[in-house]
Amino acid sequence: MGADYLRKILNARVYDVALESPLEKAPSLSRRLGCQVLLKREDMQPVFSFKLRGAYNKMAHLNPEQLARGVIAASAGNHAQGVALAAQQLKCRAVIVMPVTTPSVKIEAVRNRGAEVVLSGDSYSDAYGHALELQKAEGLTFVHPFDDPDVIAGQGTVAMEILRQHADPIDAIFVAVGGGGLIAGVAAFIKQLRPETKVYGVQTLDSDAMAQSVEQGKRVVLKDVGLFSDGTAVKQVGEETFRLVQKYVDGFVRVDTDAVCAAIKDVYEDTRAIEEPAGALAIAGLKAWVAQHGSTVMENGQSRPRTLVAIACGANMNFDRLRFVSERSEIGEQREAVYAVTIPEERGSFKTFCSLLGERNVTEFNYRIADANQAHIFLGVSVANRDQATQFADHLRKAGFATIDLSDDEVAKSHLRHMVGGRSALARNERLYRFEFPERPGALMRFLTNMNPSWNISLFHYRNHGADYGRILVGLQVPEQDEAEFSAFLEGLGYPYWNESEHPAYRLFLGCQ
């Protein structure tokens, strides 16, 4: 059977629609990891994913009668676009059943190629069941996204190109896994020509049907799947893909959402391309594997950097996800640490606390007066690694500020950071001002140094969005007799500012009544 797949891959019909995607070095990632990282750029295909290879190879093998009746497919998006493009090329009808959770960019891309879209269910498995019903009702030919020898062979041409593009040894290839079509084709080809090259599947922690199936020796059905990496959200893998993966794949790497977000950023920094979550999954797995196994290998008594390939398999990203990706990538890369810090509610303590930040880049600062004795601050700072995060927490504690490291706390990262605040009986006579600070070290300390120490900061909110200016919201309690001095303070800062004390939303949600 292995030789049969080798023949099928070598004779696959994909290049009527697919291009031979480049195999590029990722210089920044390679430098950081200490090994040679190569990205197979399947995100550069006409439908921004590898899926058109398998779809077209399958449809190109249909007879004229089957093409005349039309085809149907179930897909979370990328396979759908491949089928739609193949149908456009072969001039046949295509009906695509997609989960209702599919990003709109993928739905519109399918419709724009002339395919009929039917939305059904929350996952691929739900859409698959409805597609089978429509297939029987309308006599259409089903084009499976992964569990079909012709589809697997089409995806296997990715491996054929990798070996042609890199004749030197490859230590390992990392492949995103949903239903298993891509990794089945890649592993079947690689293991027969370069058996020494490892092939690893990468899955998210909440959609790891293939890894669980291999571990249990049978295909499992997940009750639920995660939706962030929608391209790999499969409840049950295919029979044929499972058989091939059991035979040829060396192991699996599981990663979380933050690691995927960090990998999206890594690819962007090296290529200026924005991968979808499933597209960056292999890169996230490669990084996790290197962290565990190291970047070098012993060969002939000497250490050499590993050569690792990750398939960047898709770039159909919904634009509105980018805010979430940007926010979580720093934590996923362990470049941001977040803390809950308690300081005494007394004059000067806020300034003392800020002085401890030194030259560190503050990513978030949330504070609302709430207690007569203590103040609680939600703080985010840039770090190089988790060790730095721990060291800074210790630094704050030694200075007398109780500190909780929340960097790995999901509730804090997803919710609490946006919910710090509320009304406070202690915020009487509060003035609310909005400032634009220059986004550079020392701007905040200049603000605090120039402020009269008898004025109380009752609210402070800041988030670093990477802009030219930091946008800060500050609540101040200033005695009426200091009005002239306060006006001089505002003008002397040289920072643009706006008095928001009468803002209707502030009065509604934060103002003291």
Short mmCIF file of C-alpha atoms in Angstrom, two decimals:
data_model
loop_
_atom_site.label_atom_id
_atom_site.label_comp_id
_atom_site.label_asym_id
_atom_site.label_seq_id
_atom_site.Cartn_x
_atom_site.Cartn_y
_atom_site.Cartn_z
CA MET A 1 0.00 0.00 0.00
CA GLY A 2 2.92 2.36 0.72
CA ALA A 3 4.35 1.94 -2.77
CA ASP A 4 0.87 2.58 -4.16
CA TYR A 5 0.73 5.94 -2.40
CA LEU A 6 4.19 6.81 -3.61
CA ARG A 7 3.01 6.19 -7.17
CA LYS A 8 -0.24 8.09 -6.64
CA ILE A 9 1.58 11.14 -5.25
CA LEU A 10 4.15 11.18 -8.04
CA ASN A 11 1.34 11.04 -10.61
CA ALA A 12 -1.09 13.37 -8.86
CA ARG A 13 -2.80 16.03 -10.95
CA VAL A 14 -2.50 19.24 -8.99
CA TYR A 15 -0.56 21.72 -11.07
CA ASP A 16 -3.47 22.77 -13.26
CA VAL A 17 -4.51 24.87 -10.25
CA ALA A 18 -1.72 24.68 -7.66
CA LEU A 19 1.72 26.25 -7.69
CA GLU A 20 4.92 24.78 -6.33
CA SER A 21 5.03 26.83 -3.15
CA PRO A 22 8.42 28.07 -1.94
CA LEU A 23 10.36 26.54 0.93
CA GLU A 24 11.77 29.58 2.74
CA LYS A 25 14.08 30.03 5.69
CA ALA A 26 12.56 31.88 8.63
CA PRO A 27 15.61 33.95 9.66
CA SER A 28 14.28 35.54 12.86
CA LEU A 29 12.73 32.32 14.15
CA SER A 30 15.84 30.34 13.22
CA ARG A 31 18.04 32.79 15.10
CA ARG A 32 15.82 32.72 18.19
CA LEU A 33 15.54 28.94 18.29
CA GLY A 34 19.15 28.26 17.36
CA CYS A 35 18.36 25.95 14.43
CA GLN A 36 17.43 26.17 10.77
CA VAL A 37 13.67 26.64 10.43
CA LEU A 38 12.17 26.31 6.94
CA LEU A 39 8.59 27.27 6.14
CA LYS A 40 6.72 25.51 3.35
CA ARG A 41 4.55 28.38 2.14
CA GLU A 42 1.25 26.72 1.27
CA ASP A 43 -0.42 29.96 2.35
CA MET A 44 0.69 31.34 -1.04
CA GLN A 45 -1.58 29.06 -3.07
CA PRO A 46 -4.39 30.69 -5.12
CA VAL A 47 -6.88 29.84 -2.34
CA PHE A 48 -4.28 30.62 0.40
CA SER A 49 -4.15 26.99 1.55
CA PHE A 50 -2.87 23.55 0.51
CA LYS A 51 -6.41 22.17 0.23
CA LEU A 52 -6.79 22.78 -3.50
CA ARG A 53 -4.21 20.06 -4.17
CA GLY A 54 -6.29 17.20 -2.81
CA ALA A 55 -9.61 18.61 -4.02
CA TYR A 56 -8.45 19.01 -7.60
CA ASN A 57 -6.66 15.67 -7.72
CA LYS A 58 -9.85 13.95 -6.59
CA MET A 59 -12.11 15.81 -9.02
CA ALA A 60 -9.71 15.44 -11.93
CA HIS A 61 -10.13 11.66 -11.57
CA LEU A 62 -13.95 11.78 -11.80
CA ASN A 63 -15.57 10.55 -15.00
CA PRO A 64 -17.61 12.89 -17.23
CA GLU A 65 -20.93 11.60 -15.87
CA GLN A 66 -19.91 12.33 -12.29
CA LEU A 67 -18.73 15.82 -13.19
CA ALA A 68 -21.96 16.49 -15.05
CA ARG A 69 -24.02 15.67 -11.94
CA GLY A 70 -21.86 17.92 -9.78
CA VAL A 71 -19.97 17.53 -6.51
CA ILE A 72 -20.62 18.24 -2.85
CA ALA A 73 -18.23 18.78 0.04
CA ALA A 74 -18.27 19.55 3.74
CA SER A 75 -15.61 21.95 4.96
CA ALA A 76 -14.70 24.56 7.54
CA GLY A 77 -13.44 26.69 4.68
CA ASN A 78 -10.14 25.85 3.00
CA HIS A 79 -11.22 22.55 1.44
CA ALA A 80 -14.37 24.36 0.34
CA GLN A 81 -12.30 26.93 -1.54
CA GLY A 82 -10.26 24.16 -3.12
CA VAL A 83 -13.38 22.36 -4.32
CA ALA A 84 -14.88 25.62 -5.56
CA LEU A 85 -11.73 26.45 -7.55
CA ALA A 86 -11.52 22.92 -8.95
CA ALA A 87 -15.19 23.05 -9.98
CA GLN A 88 -14.59 26.39 -11.65
CA GLN A 89 -11.64 24.92 -13.54
CA LEU A 90 -13.50 21.73 -14.50
CA LYS A 91 -16.79 23.59 -15.18
CA CYS A 92 -19.04 21.59 -12.87
CA ARG A 93 -21.54 22.39 -10.14
CA ALA A 94 -20.27 22.47 -6.54
CA VAL A 95 -22.32 22.53 -3.34
CA ILE A 96 -20.39 23.24 -0.13
CA VAL A 97 -21.79 22.59 3.35
CA MET A 98 -19.95 24.71 5.94
CA PRO A 99 -20.34 25.01 9.73
CA VAL A 100 -22.11 28.16 10.84
CA THR A 101 -18.94 29.03 12.81
CA THR A 102 -16.86 29.34 9.61
CA PRO A 103 -15.14 32.76 9.29
CA SER A 104 -16.95 35.01 6.84
CA VAL A 105 -13.80 35.51 4.76
CA LYS A 106 -13.90 31.81 3.82
CA ILE A 107 -17.64 31.75 3.12
CA GLU A 108 -17.40 34.74 0.78
CA ALA A 109 -14.32 33.31 -0.95
CA VAL A 110 -16.26 30.12 -1.76
CA ARG A 111 -19.29 32.02 -3.05
CA ASN A 112 -17.08 34.26 -5.16
CA ARG A 113 -15.86 31.18 -7.05
CA GLY A 114 -19.39 30.25 -8.02
CA ALA A 115 -20.05 27.46 -5.51
CA GLU A 116 -23.35 27.12 -3.63
CA VAL A 117 -22.89 27.47 0.16
CA VAL A 118 -25.11 25.75 2.73
CA LEU A 119 -24.45 26.56 6.41
CA SER A 120 -25.16 23.76 8.89
CA GLY A 121 -23.92 22.78 12.38
CA ASP A 122 -21.18 24.06 14.66
CA SER A 123 -18.30 21.87 13.47
CA TYR A 124 -17.01 19.98 10.48
CA SER A 125 -18.63 16.77 11.70
CA ASP A 126 -22.05 18.46 11.84
CA ALA A 127 -21.62 19.85 8.34
CA TYR A 128 -20.43 16.46 7.10
CA GLY A 129 -23.63 14.76 8.25
CA HIS A 130 -25.80 17.26 6.43
CA ALA A 131 -23.66 17.00 3.28
CA LEU A 132 -24.23 13.23 3.16
CA GLU A 133 -28.00 13.84 3.27
CA LEU A 134 -27.78 16.30 0.38
CA GLN A 135 -25.52 13.94 -1.58
CA LYS A 136 -28.13 11.19 -1.51
CA ALA A 137 -31.00 13.56 -2.25
CA GLU A 138 -29.36 15.20 -5.28
CA GLY A 139 -27.09 12.45 -6.63
CA LEU A 140 -23.91 14.46 -6.21
CA THR A 141 -20.37 13.05 -5.85
CA PHE A 142 -18.89 13.60 -2.41
CA VAL A 143 -15.40 15.12 -2.32
CA HIS A 144 -14.06 14.26 1.12
CA PRO A 145 -11.71 16.82 2.70
CA PHE A 146 -9.27 14.20 3.98
CA ASP A 147 -10.42 10.56 4.03
CA ASP A 148 -9.92 9.69 0.34
CA PRO A 149 -6.82 8.20 -1.35
CA ASP A 150 -6.89 10.74 -4.20
CA VAL A 151 -7.22 13.64 -1.76
CA ILE A 152 -4.40 12.25 0.40
CA ALA A 153 -2.21 11.81 -2.67
CA GLY A 154 -2.87 15.38 -3.76
CA GLN A 155 -1.82 16.69 -0.36
CA GLY A 156 1.24 14.44 -0.46
CA THR A 157 2.66 16.51 -3.32
CA VAL A 158 3.65 19.03 -0.62
CA ALA A 159 6.22 16.49 0.64
CA MET A 160 7.39 15.73 -2.89
CA GLU A 161 8.19 19.42 -3.34
CA ILE A 162 9.94 19.71 0.04
CA LEU A 163 12.38 16.93 -0.83
CA ARG A 164 12.99 18.40 -4.26
CA GLN A 165 13.58 21.87 -2.81
CA HIS A 166 15.89 20.77 0.02
CA ALA A 167 18.30 18.01 -0.92
CA ASP A 168 20.20 18.20 2.38
CA PRO A 169 19.08 16.22 5.43
CA ILE A 170 15.88 17.29 7.19
CA ASP A 171 15.59 16.30 10.83
CA ALA A 172 11.84 16.72 11.19
CA ILE A 173 8.74 18.02 9.44
CA PHE A 174 5.84 19.47 11.44
CA VAL A 175 2.32 19.26 10.07
CA ALA A 176 -0.99 20.66 11.34
CA VAL A 177 -3.57 17.91 11.82
CA GLY A 178 -7.34 18.08 11.61
CA GLY A 179 -8.80 15.08 9.82
CA GLY A 180 -5.33 13.93 8.78
CA GLY A 181 -5.24 14.28 4.99
CA LEU A 182 -2.15 16.46 4.82
CA ILE A 183 -0.05 14.56 7.35
CA ALA A 184 -1.09 11.20 5.89
CA GLY A 185 0.09 12.22 2.43
CA VAL A 186 3.26 13.90 3.69
CA ALA A 187 4.25 11.02 5.97
CA ALA A 188 3.49 8.31 3.38
CA PHE A 189 5.84 10.02 0.92
CA ILE A 190 8.61 11.08 3.32
CA LYS A 191 8.94 7.75 5.12
CA GLN A 192 9.52 5.80 1.91
CA LEU A 193 12.18 8.12 0.55
CA ARG A 194 13.78 9.54 3.71
CA PRO A 195 12.77 7.29 6.61
CA GLU A 196 15.28 9.01 8.89
CA THR A 197 13.28 12.26 8.70
CA LYS A 198 10.78 12.50 11.55
CA VAL A 199 7.20 13.56 10.84
CA TYR A 200 5.26 15.12 13.72
CA GLY A 201 1.61 16.06 13.84
CA VAL A 202 0.56 19.22 15.67
CA GLN A 203 -2.85 19.70 17.23
CA THR A 204 -4.51 22.12 19.62
CA LEU A 205 -5.28 20.86 23.10
CA ASP A 206 -9.00 21.16 22.45
CA SER A 207 -9.05 19.46 19.01
CA ASP A 208 -6.66 16.52 19.31
CA ALA A 209 -8.75 13.69 17.85
CA MET A 210 -5.85 12.19 15.88
CA ALA A 211 -3.41 12.19 18.81
CA GLN A 212 -5.99 10.61 21.08
CA SER A 213 -6.88 8.04 18.43
CA VAL A 214 -3.26 6.96 17.98
CA GLU A 215 -2.77 6.78 21.73
CA GLN A 216 -5.86 4.60 22.16
CA GLY A 217 -5.29 2.49 19.04
CA LYS A 218 -8.72 3.30 17.61
CA ARG A 219 -10.56 6.27 16.17
CA VAL A 220 -12.13 8.31 18.95
CA VAL A 221 -14.96 10.80 18.67
CA LEU A 222 -14.50 14.05 20.54
CA LYS A 223 -17.59 15.42 22.22
CA ASP A 224 -16.58 19.00 21.43
CA VAL A 225 -13.80 20.71 19.52
CA GLY A 226 -12.19 24.12 19.91
CA LEU A 227 -13.19 26.78 17.43
CA PHE A 228 -10.14 29.07 17.40
CA SER A 229 -8.25 26.83 14.99
CA ASP A 230 -11.37 26.19 12.93
CA GLY A 231 -9.44 24.60 10.08
CA THR A 232 -8.46 21.67 12.31
CA ALA A 233 -11.66 21.43 14.37
CA VAL A 234 -12.53 17.79 13.59
CA LYS A 235 -14.33 15.50 16.04
CA GLN A 236 -13.31 12.24 14.31
CA VAL A 237 -10.44 11.55 11.93
CA GLY A 238 -10.74 9.45 8.78
CA GLU A 239 -10.29 5.69 8.58
CA GLU A 240 -7.63 5.84 5.88
CA THR A 241 -5.82 8.82 7.36
CA PHE A 242 -5.77 7.12 10.76
CA ARG A 243 -4.29 3.97 9.23
CA LEU A 244 -1.52 5.91 7.47
CA VAL A 245 -0.78 8.10 10.49
CA GLN A 246 -0.49 5.03 12.74
CA LYS A 247 2.00 3.53 10.29
CA TYR A 248 4.15 6.52 9.37
CA VAL A 249 3.90 9.41 11.85
CA ASP A 250 6.52 9.60 14.61
CA GLY A 251 4.57 11.52 17.23
CA PHE A 252 2.40 14.50 18.15
CA VAL A 253 2.78 17.90 19.74
CA ARG A 254 -0.16 19.60 21.44
CA VAL A 255 -0.25 23.39 21.84
CA ASP A 256 -2.65 25.92 23.32
CA THR A 257 -4.28 28.99 21.80
CA ASP A 258 -1.65 31.40 23.14
CA ALA A 259 1.13 29.38 21.49
CA VAL A 260 -0.73 29.51 18.16
CA CYS A 261 -1.16 33.28 18.48
CA ALA A 262 2.57 33.62 19.14
CA ALA A 263 3.33 31.50 16.06
CA ILE A 264 1.11 33.75 13.91
CA LYS A 265 3.24 36.66 15.04
CA ASP A 266 6.47 34.71 14.38
CA VAL A 267 5.46 33.99 10.79
CA TYR A 268 4.44 37.60 10.26
CA GLU A 269 7.78 38.88 11.53
CA ASP A 270 9.66 36.64 9.10
CA THR A 271 7.37 36.77 6.04
CA ARG A 272 4.90 39.67 6.54
CA ALA A 273 2.17 37.09 5.92
CA ILE A 274 -0.65 36.55 8.41
CA GLU A 275 -1.46 32.89 8.94
CA GLU A 276 -4.85 31.68 10.11
CA PRO A 277 -4.66 29.69 13.39
CA ALA A 278 -4.53 26.31 11.60
CA GLY A 279 -1.91 27.72 9.24
CA ALA A 280 0.42 28.61 12.12
CA LEU A 281 -0.23 25.41 14.06
CA ALA A 282 2.80 23.56 12.69
CA ILE A 283 5.08 26.48 13.61
CA ALA A 284 3.72 26.50 17.16
CA GLY A 285 4.38 22.76 17.39
CA LEU A 286 7.91 23.12 16.04
CA LYS A 287 8.69 25.73 18.71
CA ALA A 288 7.25 23.58 21.48
CA TRP A 289 9.21 20.55 20.26
CA VAL A 290 12.49 22.50 20.18
CA ALA A 291 11.84 23.77 23.70
CA GLN A 292 11.60 20.16 24.86
CA HIS A 293 14.20 18.43 22.68
CA GLY A 294 16.73 21.18 21.94
CA SER A 295 17.92 22.94 18.81
CA THR A 296 21.00 20.83 18.10
CA VAL A 297 21.76 17.18 17.47
CA MET A 298 24.96 15.13 17.79
CA GLU A 299 26.34 13.83 14.52
CA ASN A 300 29.72 12.15 14.07
CA GLY A 301 30.70 13.27 17.54
CA GLN A 302 29.88 16.90 16.87
CA SER A 303 26.88 19.09 17.59
CA ARG A 304 25.06 20.70 14.67
CA PRO A 305 21.88 22.81 14.43
CA ARG A 306 18.78 20.87 13.49
CA THR A 307 17.01 21.49 10.19
CA LEU A 308 13.27 21.62 10.79
CA VAL A 309 10.41 22.20 8.35
CA ALA A 310 6.97 23.53 9.28
CA ILE A 311 4.16 23.63 6.75
CA ALA A 312 2.50 27.05 6.87
CA CYS A 313 -0.70 25.64 5.51
CA GLY A 314 -3.26 28.44 5.40
CA ALA A 315 -3.80 32.21 5.54
CA ASN A 316 -7.57 32.64 5.47
CA MET A 317 -7.68 34.79 8.59
CA ASN A 318 -10.71 36.82 9.61
CA PHE A 319 -9.52 40.40 10.13
CA ASP A 320 -11.54 40.84 13.33
CA ARG A 321 -9.52 38.06 15.00
CA LEU A 322 -6.31 40.04 14.79
CA ARG A 323 -6.98 42.03 17.96
CA PHE A 324 -7.27 38.83 19.96
CA VAL A 325 -4.20 37.32 18.28
CA SER A 326 -2.12 40.42 18.98
CA GLU A 327 -3.17 40.53 22.62
CA ARG A 328 -2.53 36.86 23.30
CA SER A 329 0.64 36.44 21.23
CA GLU A 330 2.85 38.18 23.79
CA ILE A 331 1.66 35.82 26.53
CA GLY A 332 1.93 32.81 24.20
CA GLU A 333 5.52 33.75 23.43
CA GLN A 334 6.03 34.41 27.16
CA ARG A 335 6.92 38.01 26.29
CA GLU A 336 4.25 39.54 28.54
CA ALA A 337 3.67 38.97 32.23
CA VAL A 338 0.56 40.15 34.05
CA TYR A 339 0.22 40.70 37.78
CA ALA A 340 -2.21 41.71 40.49
CA VAL A 341 -0.30 44.07 42.80
CA THR A 342 -1.51 45.46 46.11
CA ILE A 343 -0.11 48.79 47.32
CA PRO A 344 -1.00 50.88 50.38
CA GLU A 345 -3.61 53.57 49.69
CA GLU A 346 -1.51 56.50 50.82
CA ARG A 347 0.08 59.57 49.30
CA GLY A 348 3.18 58.77 47.25
CA SER A 349 2.74 55.01 47.10
CA PHE A 350 1.58 55.13 43.49
CA LYS A 351 4.69 57.09 42.49
CA THR A 352 6.93 54.74 44.48
CA PHE A 353 5.39 51.75 42.78
CA CYS A 354 5.83 53.27 39.32
CA SER A 355 9.50 53.99 40.05
CA LEU A 356 10.02 50.23 40.51
CA LEU A 357 9.00 49.67 36.90
CA GLY A 358 12.26 51.29 35.80
CA GLU A 359 12.80 51.06 32.06
CA ARG A 360 10.42 48.12 31.64
CA ASN A 361 7.86 48.40 28.88
CA VAL A 362 4.40 48.57 30.47
CA THR A 363 1.73 46.90 28.35
CA GLU A 364 -1.24 47.49 30.65
CA PHE A 365 -2.01 49.41 33.82
CA ASN A 366 -5.47 49.29 35.42
CA TYR A 367 -6.34 50.83 38.75
CA ARG A 368 -9.54 52.06 40.45
CA ILE A 369 -9.71 53.43 43.99
CA ALA A 370 -11.82 51.05 46.04
CA ASP A 371 -10.51 50.73 49.58
CA ALA A 372 -9.39 53.27 52.14
CA ASN A 373 -6.34 51.20 53.07
CA GLN A 374 -5.19 49.29 49.97
CA ALA A 375 -5.10 49.75 46.21
CA HIS A 376 -5.18 46.85 43.75
CA ILE A 377 -3.46 47.28 40.37
CA PHE A 378 -3.66 45.05 37.31
CA LEU A 379 -0.25 45.35 35.64
CA GLY A 380 1.19 44.02 32.39
CA VAL A 381 4.89 44.30 31.46
CA SER A 382 7.05 43.03 28.62
CA VAL A 383 9.50 40.27 29.53
CA ALA A 384 11.92 38.10 27.60
CA ASN A 385 10.84 34.85 29.26
CA ARG A 386 9.06 33.33 32.24
CA ASP A 387 12.18 33.63 34.41
CA GLN A 388 12.09 37.40 34.01
CA ALA A 389 8.40 37.39 34.94
CA THR A 390 9.17 35.53 38.16
CA GLN A 391 12.14 37.77 38.96
CA PHE A 392 10.07 40.92 38.54
CA ALA A 393 7.33 39.55 40.80
CA ASP A 394 10.00 38.88 43.44
CA HIS A 395 11.34 42.41 42.91
CA LEU A 396 7.93 43.90 43.69
CA ARG A 397 7.43 41.69 46.74
CA LYS A 398 10.84 42.65 48.18
CA ALA A 399 9.78 46.30 47.83
CA GLY A 400 6.80 45.53 50.06
CA PHE A 401 4.07 45.15 47.42
CA ALA A 402 2.05 41.93 47.58
CA THR A 403 2.12 40.49 44.04
CA ILE A 404 0.29 37.64 42.32
CA ASP A 405 1.67 36.44 38.97
CA LEU A 406 -1.33 35.97 36.65
CA SER A 407 0.58 35.30 33.42
CA ASP A 408 -0.82 31.78 33.08
CA ASP A 409 -4.26 32.53 34.53
CA GLU A 410 -6.98 32.22 31.87
CA VAL A 411 -9.61 34.15 33.86
CA ALA A 412 -7.24 37.07 34.29
CA LYS A 413 -6.04 37.08 30.68
CA SER A 414 -9.47 36.79 29.09
CA HIS A 415 -11.71 38.67 31.50
CA LEU A 416 -10.36 40.39 34.59
CA ARG A 417 -7.96 42.64 32.70
CA HIS A 418 -10.97 44.26 31.02
CA MET A 419 -13.14 44.50 34.14
CA VAL A 420 -10.96 46.34 36.66
CA GLY A 421 -12.88 49.37 37.96
CA GLY A 422 -16.42 50.31 38.77
CA ARG A 423 -18.02 52.84 41.09
CA SER A 424 -16.35 53.79 44.34
CA ALA A 425 -17.64 55.81 47.27
CA LEU A 426 -14.07 57.04 47.73
CA ALA A 427 -14.02 58.73 44.31
CA ARG A 428 -15.85 61.90 45.43
CA ASN A 429 -14.96 65.10 43.55
CA GLU A 430 -13.09 63.08 40.97
CA ARG A 431 -12.01 64.73 37.74
CA LEU A 432 -11.56 62.45 34.73
CA TYR A 433 -8.92 63.35 32.17
CA ARG A 434 -7.78 61.63 29.01
CA PHE A 435 -4.14 62.09 28.01
CA GLU A 436 -1.92 61.11 25.11
CA PHE A 437 1.57 60.31 26.38
CA PRO A 438 4.52 59.78 24.04
CA GLU A 439 5.11 56.03 23.92
CA ARG A 440 8.58 56.13 25.44
CA PRO A 441 10.20 55.40 28.82
CA GLY A 442 9.86 58.18 31.38
CA ALA A 443 6.58 59.68 30.14
CA LEU A 444 4.57 58.38 33.08
CA MET A 445 7.19 59.32 35.65
CA ARG A 446 7.27 62.86 34.25
CA PHE A 447 3.52 63.04 34.77
CA LEU A 448 3.82 61.84 38.38
CA THR A 449 6.85 63.99 39.21
CA ASN A 450 5.17 67.19 38.06
CA MET A 451 1.95 66.46 39.91
CA ASN A 452 1.32 67.92 43.37
CA PRO A 453 1.78 65.01 45.83
CA SER A 454 -1.37 66.09 47.67
CA TRP A 455 -3.51 65.28 44.64
CA ASN A 456 -4.83 61.73 44.69
CA ILE A 457 -4.97 59.42 41.67
CA SER A 458 -8.30 57.62 41.96
CA LEU A 459 -8.36 55.86 38.58
CA PHE A 460 -5.70 54.92 36.05
CA HIS A 461 -6.09 52.92 32.85
CA TYR A 462 -3.44 52.35 30.20
CA ARG A 463 -2.91 49.75 27.49
CA ASN A 464 0.02 49.65 25.09
CA HIS A 465 -1.34 49.16 21.58
CA GLY A 466 1.96 49.78 19.83
CA ALA A 467 0.89 53.23 18.61
CA ASP A 468 2.93 56.42 18.52
CA TYR A 469 1.09 57.65 21.61
CA GLY A 470 -0.06 55.95 24.78
CA ARG A 471 -3.69 56.63 25.61
CA ILE A 472 -4.24 57.02 29.32
CA LEU A 473 -7.39 57.66 31.32
CA VAL A 474 -6.75 59.22 34.76
CA GLY A 475 -9.04 60.09 37.63
CA LEU A 476 -7.72 62.82 39.94
CA GLN A 477 -8.97 64.26 43.20
CA VAL A 478 -7.79 67.89 43.35
CA PRO A 479 -8.84 70.38 46.07
CA GLU A 480 -10.72 73.41 44.76
CA GLN A 481 -8.09 75.77 46.16
CA ASP A 482 -5.50 74.14 43.86
CA GLU A 483 -7.40 75.01 40.69
CA ALA A 484 -4.82 77.46 39.35
CA GLU A 485 -1.94 75.09 40.12
CA PHE A 486 -3.79 72.20 38.45
CA SER A 487 -4.34 74.25 35.28
CA ALA A 488 -0.68 75.14 35.20
CA PHE A 489 0.20 71.46 35.67
CA LEU A 490 -1.90 70.43 32.67
CA GLU A 491 -0.42 73.10 30.42
CA GLY A 492 3.12 72.50 31.64
CA LEU A 493 3.09 68.79 30.79
CA GLY A 494 2.95 69.43 27.09
CA TYR A 495 0.78 66.32 26.56
CA PRO A 496 -2.55 66.59 24.73
CA TYR A 497 -5.41 66.19 27.20
CA TRP A 498 -9.20 66.26 27.37
CA ASN A 499 -11.50 66.77 30.34
CA GLU A 500 -13.92 63.80 30.31
CA SER A 501 -15.53 64.44 33.70
CA GLU A 502 -18.97 64.94 32.14
CA HIS A 503 -18.70 62.02 29.72
CA PRO A 504 -22.09 60.24 29.88
CA ALA A 505 -20.64 56.71 29.94
CA TYR A 506 -18.24 57.67 32.73
CA ARG A 507 -21.08 59.13 34.77
CA LEU A 508 -23.12 55.99 34.16
CA PHE A 509 -20.53 53.30 34.95
CA LEU A 510 -17.72 54.86 37.01
CA GLY A 511 -18.85 58.16 38.45
CA CYS A 512 -19.47 58.51 42.16
CA GLN A 513 -23.14 59.13 42.92
#
